[in-house]
Tab-separated table of C-alpha atoms in Angstrom:
chain	number	residue	atom	x	y	z
S	1292	UNK	CA	-45.276	212.433	-122.936
S	1293	UNK	CA	-42.674	209.606	-124.746
S	1294	UNK	CA	-44.299	208.230	-128.208
S	1295	UNK	CA	-46.067	205.681	-127.587
S	1296	UNK	CA	-48.083	204.766	-124.239
S	1297	UNK	CA	-50.637	203.589	-126.454
S	1298	UNK	CA	-48.251	204.732	-130.297
S	1299	UNK	CA	-49.962	208.507	-129.678
S	1300	UNK	CA	-48.714	209.385	-126.881
S	1301	UNK	CA	-36.260	223.066	-130.935
S	1302	UNK	CA	-36.183	223.195	-131.869
S	1303	UNK	CA	-34.598	226.761	-132.591
S	1304	UNK	CA	-35.817	228.272	-129.588
S	1305	UNK	CA	-34.780	231.265	-130.415
S	1306	UNK	CA	-35.261	232.441	-126.993
S	1307	UNK	CA	-33.293	235.676	-126.334
S	1308	UNK	CA	-32.200	234.980	-122.931
S	1309	UNK	CA	-29.627	236.793	-120.775
S	1310	UNK	CA	-27.444	233.438	-120.337
S	1311	UNK	CA	-27.878	232.655	-123.322
S	1312	UNK	CA	-25.328	229.622	-124.276
S	1313	UNK	CA	-24.091	227.692	-128.003
S	1314	UNK	CA	-25.754	224.745	-126.365
S	1315	UNK	CA	-27.262	222.595	-129.883
S	1316	UNK	CA	-31.171	222.985	-130.253
S	1317	UNK	CA	-32.989	219.675	-130.969
S	1318	UNK	CA	-36.732	220.041	-132.331
S	1319	UNK	CA	-38.195	216.355	-131.425
S	1320	UNK	CA	-40.647	215.683	-134.561
S	1321	UNK	CA	-43.940	213.007	-135.685
S	1322	UNK	CA	-45.190	212.622	-139.622
S	1323	UNK	CA	-48.266	211.820	-138.539
S	1324	UNK	CA	-49.487	215.041	-136.519
S	1325	UNK	CA	-50.424	218.768	-139.143
S	1326	UNK	CA	-49.269	221.260	-136.950
S	1327	UNK	CA	-46.003	219.709	-136.312
S	1328	UNK	CA	-45.432	219.923	-140.277
S	1329	UNK	CA	-46.885	223.334	-139.948
S	1330	UNK	CA	-44.052	224.610	-136.961
S	1331	UNK	CA	-41.225	223.055	-139.086
S	1332	UNK	CA	-42.449	224.278	-141.985
S	1333	UNK	CA	-41.319	227.924	-140.015
S	1334	UNK	CA	-39.219	227.633	-137.558
S	1335	UNK	CA	-36.235	224.745	-140.066
S	1336	UNK	CA	-34.005	227.445	-140.315
S	1337	UNK	CA	-33.234	227.713	-136.909
S	1338	UNK	CA	-32.516	224.284	-135.777
S	1339	UNK	CA	-29.476	222.421	-134.798
S	1340	UNK	CA	-30.798	218.732	-134.924
S	1341	UNK	CA	-33.570	217.290	-135.975
S	1342	UNK	CA	-35.243	214.766	-134.137
S	1343	UNK	CA	-38.380	213.240	-136.263
S	1344	UNK	CA	-39.553	209.948	-135.255
S	1345	UNK	CA	-38.949	208.537	-138.877
S	1346	UNK	CA	-37.342	204.800	-137.190
S	1347	UNK	CA	-39.650	201.288	-135.547
S	1348	UNK	CA	-37.322	198.304	-135.385
S	1349	UNK	CA	-39.595	195.723	-136.544
S	1350	UNK	CA	-38.409	191.854	-136.387
S	1351	UNK	CA	-35.890	189.974	-134.094
S	1352	UNK	CA	-32.888	189.993	-137.627
S	1353	UNK	CA	-32.808	193.794	-136.468
S	1354	UNK	CA	-34.843	194.579	-140.008
S	1355	UNK	CA	-36.058	198.391	-139.046
S	1356	UNK	CA	-38.761	200.584	-141.389
S	1357	UNK	CA	-38.600	204.237	-142.130
S	1358	UNK	CA	-40.557	206.140	-141.937
S	1359	UNK	CA	-41.035	207.851	-145.489
S	1360	UNK	CA	-42.216	211.665	-144.753
S	1361	UNK	CA	-41.679	213.228	-147.814
S	1362	UNK	CA	-43.673	216.713	-146.845
S	1363	UNK	CA	-40.524	217.042	-144.190
S	1364	UNK	CA	-37.686	215.984	-146.513
S	1365	UNK	CA	-39.504	218.993	-148.836
S	1366	UNK	CA	-38.460	220.998	-146.331
S	1367	UNK	CA	-35.151	219.680	-145.679
S	1368	UNK	CA	-33.998	220.329	-148.863
S	1369	UNK	CA	-35.391	223.714	-149.741
S	1370	UNK	CA	-34.196	225.204	-145.270
S	1371	UNK	CA	-31.368	227.847	-146.090
S	1372	UNK	CA	-29.734	226.000	-142.845
S	1373	UNK	CA	-30.774	222.723	-143.195
S	1374	UNK	CA	-29.828	221.129	-139.516
S	1375	UNK	CA	-28.954	217.458	-138.862
S	1376	UNK	CA	-31.265	214.422	-138.587
S	1377	UNK	CA	-30.616	212.351	-136.472
S	1378	UNK	CA	-33.941	210.992	-136.450
S	1379	UNK	CA	-34.876	208.781	-133.436
S	1380	UNK	CA	-35.233	204.712	-133.829
S	1381	UNK	CA	-38.104	202.424	-131.328
S	1382	UNK	CA	-39.221	199.179	-131.173
S	1383	UNK	CA	-42.155	200.882	-131.781
S	1384	UNK	CA	-45.089	200.078	-134.213
S	1385	UNK	CA	-48.458	198.769	-134.904
S	1386	UNK	CA	-49.383	200.263	-131.587
S	1387	UNK	CA	-47.281	197.601	-129.373
S	1388	UNK	CA	-43.547	198.389	-128.001
S	1389	UNK	CA	-42.448	195.138	-129.851
S	1390	UNK	CA	-39.974	193.610	-127.637
S	1391	UNK	CA	-38.994	190.416	-128.244
S	1392	UNK	CA	-37.238	192.340	-131.783
S	1393	UNK	CA	-35.238	194.800	-128.936
S	1394	UNK	CA	-34.419	192.048	-126.301
S	1395	UNK	CA	-32.734	190.076	-130.080
S	1396	UNK	CA	-31.028	193.031	-131.593
S	1397	UNK	CA	-29.502	193.578	-128.013
S	1398	UNK	CA	-28.636	190.154	-127.473
S	1399	UNK	CA	-27.570	188.554	-130.863
S	1400	UNK	CA	-24.429	189.710	-132.271
S	1401	UNK	CA	-25.717	188.832	-135.704
S	1402	UNK	CA	-28.961	190.784	-135.697
S	1403	UNK	CA	-27.271	193.482	-133.607
S	1404	UNK	CA	-24.448	193.788	-136.705
S	1405	UNK	CA	-27.455	193.642	-139.416
S	1406	UNK	CA	-29.485	196.424	-137.151
S	1407	UNK	CA	-26.532	199.160	-137.693
S	1408	UNK	CA	-25.672	197.975	-141.108
S	1409	UNK	CA	-28.682	198.782	-142.169
S	1410	UNK	CA	-28.739	201.995	-140.092
S	1411	UNK	CA	-25.616	202.590	-142.298
S	1412	UNK	CA	-27.418	202.129	-145.417
S	1413	UNK	CA	-30.116	204.094	-145.015
S	1414	UNK	CA	-27.633	207.276	-143.356
S	1415	UNK	CA	-25.959	207.645	-146.343
S	1416	UNK	CA	-28.810	207.546	-148.448
S	1417	UNK	CA	-31.204	210.298	-146.151
S	1418	UNK	CA	-28.025	212.278	-145.351
S	1419	UNK	CA	-28.340	211.798	-142.104
S	1420	UNK	CA	-26.144	212.446	-138.980
S	1421	UNK	CA	-26.710	209.277	-136.665
S	1422	UNK	CA	-29.760	208.537	-134.402
S	1423	UNK	CA	-31.719	208.814	-131.425
S	1424	UNK	CA	-32.334	205.155	-129.835
S	1425	UNK	CA	-35.423	205.326	-127.773
S	1426	UNK	CA	-35.692	201.040	-127.457
S	1427	UNK	CA	-38.748	200.875	-124.027
S	1428	UNK	CA	-39.642	197.903	-122.139
S	1429	UNK	CA	-37.676	195.826	-122.225
S	1430	UNK	CA	-36.968	192.808	-120.453
S	1431	UNK	CA	-34.648	192.684	-117.935
S	1432	UNK	CA	-31.949	190.861	-120.330
S	1433	UNK	CA	-31.854	192.617	-122.549
S	1434	UNK	CA	-31.408	195.843	-119.932
S	1435	UNK	CA	-29.037	193.895	-119.076
S	1436	UNK	CA	-28.099	194.277	-121.847
S	1437	UNK	CA	-28.182	197.389	-123.609
S	1438	UNK	CA	-25.467	199.493	-122.086
S	1439	UNK	CA	-22.723	196.700	-125.033
S	1440	UNK	CA	-25.107	197.111	-127.333
S	1441	UNK	CA	-24.816	200.985	-127.269
S	1442	UNK	CA	-21.065	200.762	-127.207
S	1443	UNK	CA	-20.582	197.839	-130.019
S	1444	UNK	CA	-23.421	200.204	-131.965
S	1445	UNK	CA	-22.325	203.561	-131.395
S	1446	UNK	CA	-18.317	202.530	-132.308
S	1447	UNK	CA	-20.275	201.329	-135.837
S	1448	UNK	CA	-21.805	203.576	-136.565
S	1449	UNK	CA	-18.830	206.464	-135.526
S	1450	UNK	CA	-16.620	204.441	-138.046
S	1451	UNK	CA	-19.176	206.092	-140.516
S	1452	UNK	CA	-19.522	209.289	-140.006
S	1453	UNK	CA	-22.263	208.400	-137.582
S	1454	UNK	CA	-23.676	209.625	-133.813
S	1455	UNK	CA	-25.470	207.632	-131.295
S	1456	UNK	CA	-27.532	209.204	-128.785
S	1457	UNK	CA	-29.930	207.380	-127.010
S	1458	UNK	CA	-33.184	208.267	-124.812
S	1459	UNK	CA	-33.800	208.230	-121.030
S	1460	UNK	CA	-35.848	209.673	-118.472
S	1461	UNK	CA	-33.990	212.500	-116.277
S	1462	UNK	CA	-36.436	210.233	-112.519
S	1463	UNK	CA	-35.096	206.922	-114.262
S	1464	UNK	CA	-38.286	205.607	-114.177
S	1465	UNK	CA	-37.522	203.957	-117.367
S	1466	UNK	CA	-36.105	200.620	-116.216
S	1467	UNK	CA	-32.933	201.518	-118.328
S	1468	UNK	CA	-29.576	201.343	-116.677
S	1469	UNK	CA	-28.723	205.239	-114.942
S	1470	UNK	CA	-26.074	206.015	-116.532
S	1471	UNK	CA	-25.600	205.559	-120.617
S	1472	UNK	CA	-22.864	208.136	-120.825
S	1473	UNK	CA	-19.943	206.272	-121.196
S	1474	UNK	CA	-22.059	203.979	-124.382
S	1475	UNK	CA	-23.361	207.145	-126.593
S	1476	UNK	CA	-22.635	209.973	-127.803
S	1477	UNK	CA	-25.307	211.013	-126.203
S	1478	UNK	CA	-27.880	211.187	-123.312
S	1479	UNK	CA	-31.775	213.354	-123.819
S	1480	UNK	CA	-32.575	213.388	-120.289
S	1481	UNK	CA	-36.584	213.873	-121.316
S	1482	UNK	CA	-37.593	216.545	-118.486
S	1483	UNK	CA	-40.897	216.825	-118.457
S	1484	UNK	CA	-43.680	214.590	-116.333
S	1485	UNK	CA	-43.472	214.880	-113.228
S	1486	UNK	CA	-47.189	214.468	-113.035
S	1487	UNK	CA	-48.286	212.515	-116.289
S	1488	UNK	CA	-51.333	211.568	-118.377
S	1489	UNK	CA	-52.081	208.974	-115.829
S	1490	UNK	CA	-51.282	210.434	-112.635
S	1491	UNK	CA	-53.005	213.148	-110.061
S	1492	UNK	CA	-53.288	216.775	-112.167
S	1493	UNK	CA	-49.835	218.797	-111.800
S	1494	UNK	CA	-46.881	220.604	-112.693
S	1495	UNK	CA	-45.363	218.963	-115.933
S	1496	UNK	CA	-41.444	220.165	-115.058
S	1497	UNK	CA	-41.658	222.952	-112.363
S	1498	UNK	CA	-37.919	224.491	-111.665
S	1499	UNK	CA	-37.241	222.745	-108.499
S	1500	UNK	CA	-38.167	219.459	-109.591
S	1501	UNK	CA	-36.098	220.129	-113.523
S	1502	UNK	CA	-32.676	221.059	-111.084
S	1503	UNK	CA	-32.740	218.659	-108.738
S	1504	UNK	CA	-33.480	215.543	-110.602
S	1505	UNK	CA	-30.611	217.094	-113.314
S	1506	UNK	CA	-28.834	217.341	-110.680
S	1507	UNK	CA	-29.341	214.026	-109.208
S	1508	UNK	CA	-28.441	212.749	-112.589
S	1509	UNK	CA	-25.291	215.049	-113.651
S	1510	UNK	CA	-23.439	213.999	-110.241
S	1511	UNK	CA	-19.642	213.914	-110.954
S	1512	UNK	CA	-20.808	213.003	-115.109
S	1513	UNK	CA	-19.644	215.579	-118.267
S	1514	UNK	CA	-22.019	217.357	-118.440
S	1515	UNK	CA	-21.494	217.220	-122.581
S	1516	UNK	CA	-22.637	214.146	-123.154
S	1517	UNK	CA	-26.609	215.288	-121.933
S	1518	UNK	CA	-29.014	217.474	-123.603
S	1519	UNK	CA	-31.860	218.027	-121.347
S	1520	UNK	CA	-35.611	217.824	-123.866
S	1521	UNK	CA	-38.108	220.291	-122.499
S	1522	UNK	CA	-41.775	219.986	-122.016
S	1523	UNK	CA	-43.545	222.496	-124.533
S	1524	UNK	CA	-47.659	220.714	-124.444
S	1525	UNK	CA	-50.236	220.600	-122.438
S	1526	UNK	CA	-52.116	218.395	-120.439
S	1527	UNK	CA	-55.330	218.125	-120.040
S	1528	UNK	CA	-56.854	216.069	-117.312
S	1529	UNK	CA	-60.453	214.992	-116.566
S	1530	UNK	CA	-61.766	214.847	-112.692
S	1531	UNK	CA	-60.173	210.941	-111.411
S	1532	UNK	CA	-59.401	210.145	-114.917
S	1533	UNK	CA	-56.789	209.929	-117.823
S	1534	UNK	CA	-55.452	213.547	-119.260
S	1535	UNK	CA	-55.094	214.105	-122.910
S	1536	UNK	CA	-52.355	215.699	-124.344
S	1537	UNK	CA	-53.231	219.072	-126.063
S	1538	UNK	CA	-51.252	222.017	-127.748
S	1539	UNK	CA	-50.246	224.797	-125.436
S	1540	UNK	CA	-52.551	226.954	-128.100
S	1541	UNK	CA	-55.082	224.444	-127.330
S	1542	UNK	CA	-54.962	225.591	-123.742
S	1543	UNK	CA	-55.460	228.759	-123.442
S	1544	UNK	CA	-57.948	228.159	-126.189
S	1545	UNK	CA	-59.914	226.266	-124.099
S	1546	UNK	CA	-59.358	228.804	-120.846
S	1547	UNK	CA	-60.175	231.666	-122.888
S	1548	UNK	CA	-63.683	230.050	-124.182
S	1549	UNK	CA	-64.134	229.083	-120.185
S	1550	UNK	CA	-63.662	232.153	-118.906
S	1551	UNK	CA	-61.367	230.133	-116.322
S	1552	UNK	CA	-58.450	232.378	-114.519
S	1553	UNK	CA	-55.128	231.297	-115.434
S	1554	UNK	CA	-52.610	230.769	-112.958
S	1555	UNK	CA	-49.041	231.927	-112.350
S	1556	UNK	CA	-47.022	230.211	-109.175
S	1557	UNK	CA	-44.086	231.526	-109.942
S	1558	UNK	CA	-40.523	228.515	-111.093
S	1559	UNK	CA	-43.995	225.994	-112.192
S	1560	UNK	CA	-46.060	226.230	-115.206
S	1561	UNK	CA	-49.317	227.970	-115.048
S	1562	UNK	CA	-52.234	225.815	-115.147
S	1563	UNK	CA	-56.467	226.310	-114.860
S	1564	UNK	CA	-59.932	225.017	-114.318
S	1565	UNK	CA	-62.897	224.754	-115.644
S	1566	UNK	CA	-65.839	222.370	-115.974
S	1567	UNK	CA	-67.273	220.646	-118.744
S	1568	UNK	CA	-71.201	219.695	-117.389
S	1569	UNK	CA	-70.552	218.035	-114.111
S	1570	UNK	CA	-66.465	217.110	-115.516
S	1571	UNK	CA	-64.367	219.041	-113.266
S	1572	UNK	CA	-61.142	219.296	-115.801
S	1573	UNK	CA	-57.534	221.415	-114.539
S	1574	UNK	CA	-55.286	222.611	-117.721
S	1575	UNK	CA	-51.582	222.364	-116.751
S	1576	UNK	CA	-49.349	223.189	-119.767
S	1577	UNK	CA	-45.687	224.748	-119.918
S	1578	UNK	CA	-45.920	228.182	-122.281
S	1579	UNK	CA	-42.473	229.811	-124.134
S	1580	UNK	CA	-41.203	231.542	-120.762
S	1581	UNK	CA	-41.349	228.893	-118.557
S	1582	UNK	CA	-38.405	227.179	-122.255
S	1583	UNK	CA	-37.160	230.314	-121.241
S	1584	UNK	CA	-36.486	230.560	-118.170
S	1585	UNK	CA	-35.721	227.078	-117.736
S	1586	UNK	CA	-33.232	226.366	-120.730
S	1587	UNK	CA	-31.734	229.882	-119.278
S	1588	UNK	CA	-31.271	227.924	-115.715
S	1589	UNK	CA	-29.301	225.291	-117.271
S	1590	UNK	CA	-27.345	227.045	-119.372
S	1591	UNK	CA	-24.312	227.418	-116.856
S	1592	UNK	CA	-24.681	224.059	-116.444
S	1593	UNK	CA	-23.093	223.202	-119.407
S	1594	UNK	CA	-25.038	221.081	-121.010
S	1595	UNK	CA	-24.515	219.613	-124.372
S	1596	UNK	CA	-27.813	221.051	-125.705
S	1597	UNK	CA	-31.385	221.645	-125.113
S	1598	UNK	CA	-34.330	220.151	-127.137
S	1599	UNK	CA	-38.160	220.587	-127.593
S	1600	UNK	CA	-40.779	218.043	-126.844
S	1601	UNK	CA	-42.989	218.481	-128.931
S	1602	UNK	CA	-42.857	220.663	-132.805
S	1603	UNK	CA	-46.609	221.246	-132.662
S	1604	UNK	CA	-47.985	221.246	-129.563
S	1605	UNK	CA	-45.484	224.170	-128.423
S	1606	UNK	CA	-46.193	227.194	-127.237
S	1607	UNK	CA	-45.924	230.170	-129.848
S	1608	UNK	CA	-44.218	232.337	-127.568
S	1609	UNK	CA	-41.383	229.981	-127.207
S	1610	UNK	CA	-39.663	230.964	-130.536
S	1611	UNK	CA	-39.895	234.521	-129.050
S	1612	UNK	CA	-40.016	234.794	-124.759
S	1613	UNK	CA	-37.214	236.527	-123.510
S	1614	UNK	CA	-36.373	236.206	-119.430
S	1615	UNK	CA	-33.655	236.164	-117.925
S	1616	UNK	CA	-32.638	233.530	-115.940
S	1617	UNK	CA	-33.297	233.349	-112.681
S	1618	UNK	CA	-31.667	234.608	-109.252
S	1619	UNK	CA	-31.764	231.534	-107.902
S	1620	UNK	CA	-33.047	228.089	-107.801
S	1621	UNK	CA	-33.143	226.059	-105.073
S	1622	UNK	CA	-33.348	222.680	-105.626
S	1623	UNK	CA	-35.769	220.915	-103.555
S	1624	UNK	CA	-34.586	217.381	-101.634
S	1625	UNK	CA	-35.397	214.077	-104.194
S	1626	UNK	CA	-37.601	213.933	-101.764
S	1627	UNK	CA	-39.901	217.369	-102.049
S	1628	UNK	CA	-39.480	217.006	-105.662
S	1629	UNK	CA	-41.162	213.263	-106.018
S	1630	UNK	CA	-43.117	213.131	-109.413
S	1631	UNK	CA	-46.994	213.138	-108.843
S	1632	UNK	CA	-48.700	210.822	-107.040
S	1633	UNK	CA	-50.427	208.255	-110.111
S	1634	UNK	CA	-55.026	207.990	-110.095
S	1635	UNK	CA	-55.961	204.539	-108.407
S	1636	UNK	CA	-57.883	201.946	-110.444
């Protein structure tokens, strides 16, 4: 569930898991949702890295527009343990992915330098620790130039005491080069959307799917260069149609209101069906126990950190779930751990 598939589409996972480790805990955040602000207020002191959707590249010159977000800034100022702040910076604005602006910044050294300097200046003014790059829908030319662009950006920002992270799907379905870890300080692997809004209903991130794809993605690479972003949201699919993103709490409310039986399959995600008039709905979500279990599964793999996608949608149990690491999770062969089938037009 990425922002945006049209611009609409953590946290301190204070999870007392048996296999807990000292990874960084990152929370992704969007400023236009009130539940996200409520979650930030409740859990800001537990977060190691706060990654708000604040920055947008808006012009081929490298111009960046920053979300002011006074409410979140107030929460950060009043925090007793202020997290590092690393905003997401994308090429999304005004309900589009600005492909031309991204290509210009990636391929034009003058625009790239202006972009980097703008980042550095804003980071100093706003007490930022770095940036999470999220350029999407890139042209083939931009994709080819992306690694070199990131490497140069990292050199410039590191010299100013800042880090550069970059987002990438765990399944290599984003069209980006499969390995960017040598070009940045960390790659954030979006480890969800096994089934997605325009696919057939199914799990958002089952354990075997996650392990198979993460194992393939890491290979022999240094796991400390990766942050694994875990899901904590729900999809509500009307039969034959596109799913709506809802919070985990909303999913539970729908189940209760419809007296639906929630199915729990070990190693998968909870789900149920209900009728809305003549239309059948399938709802799947990732609950707190799922996040805790998957975090415990990740601990021995030695990744740099885990992240929650995203604040405001999470199951409240994310903050208190207690589970032991699975005795063993057999990574399904990639052919069997594939994502769901897309809906047919």
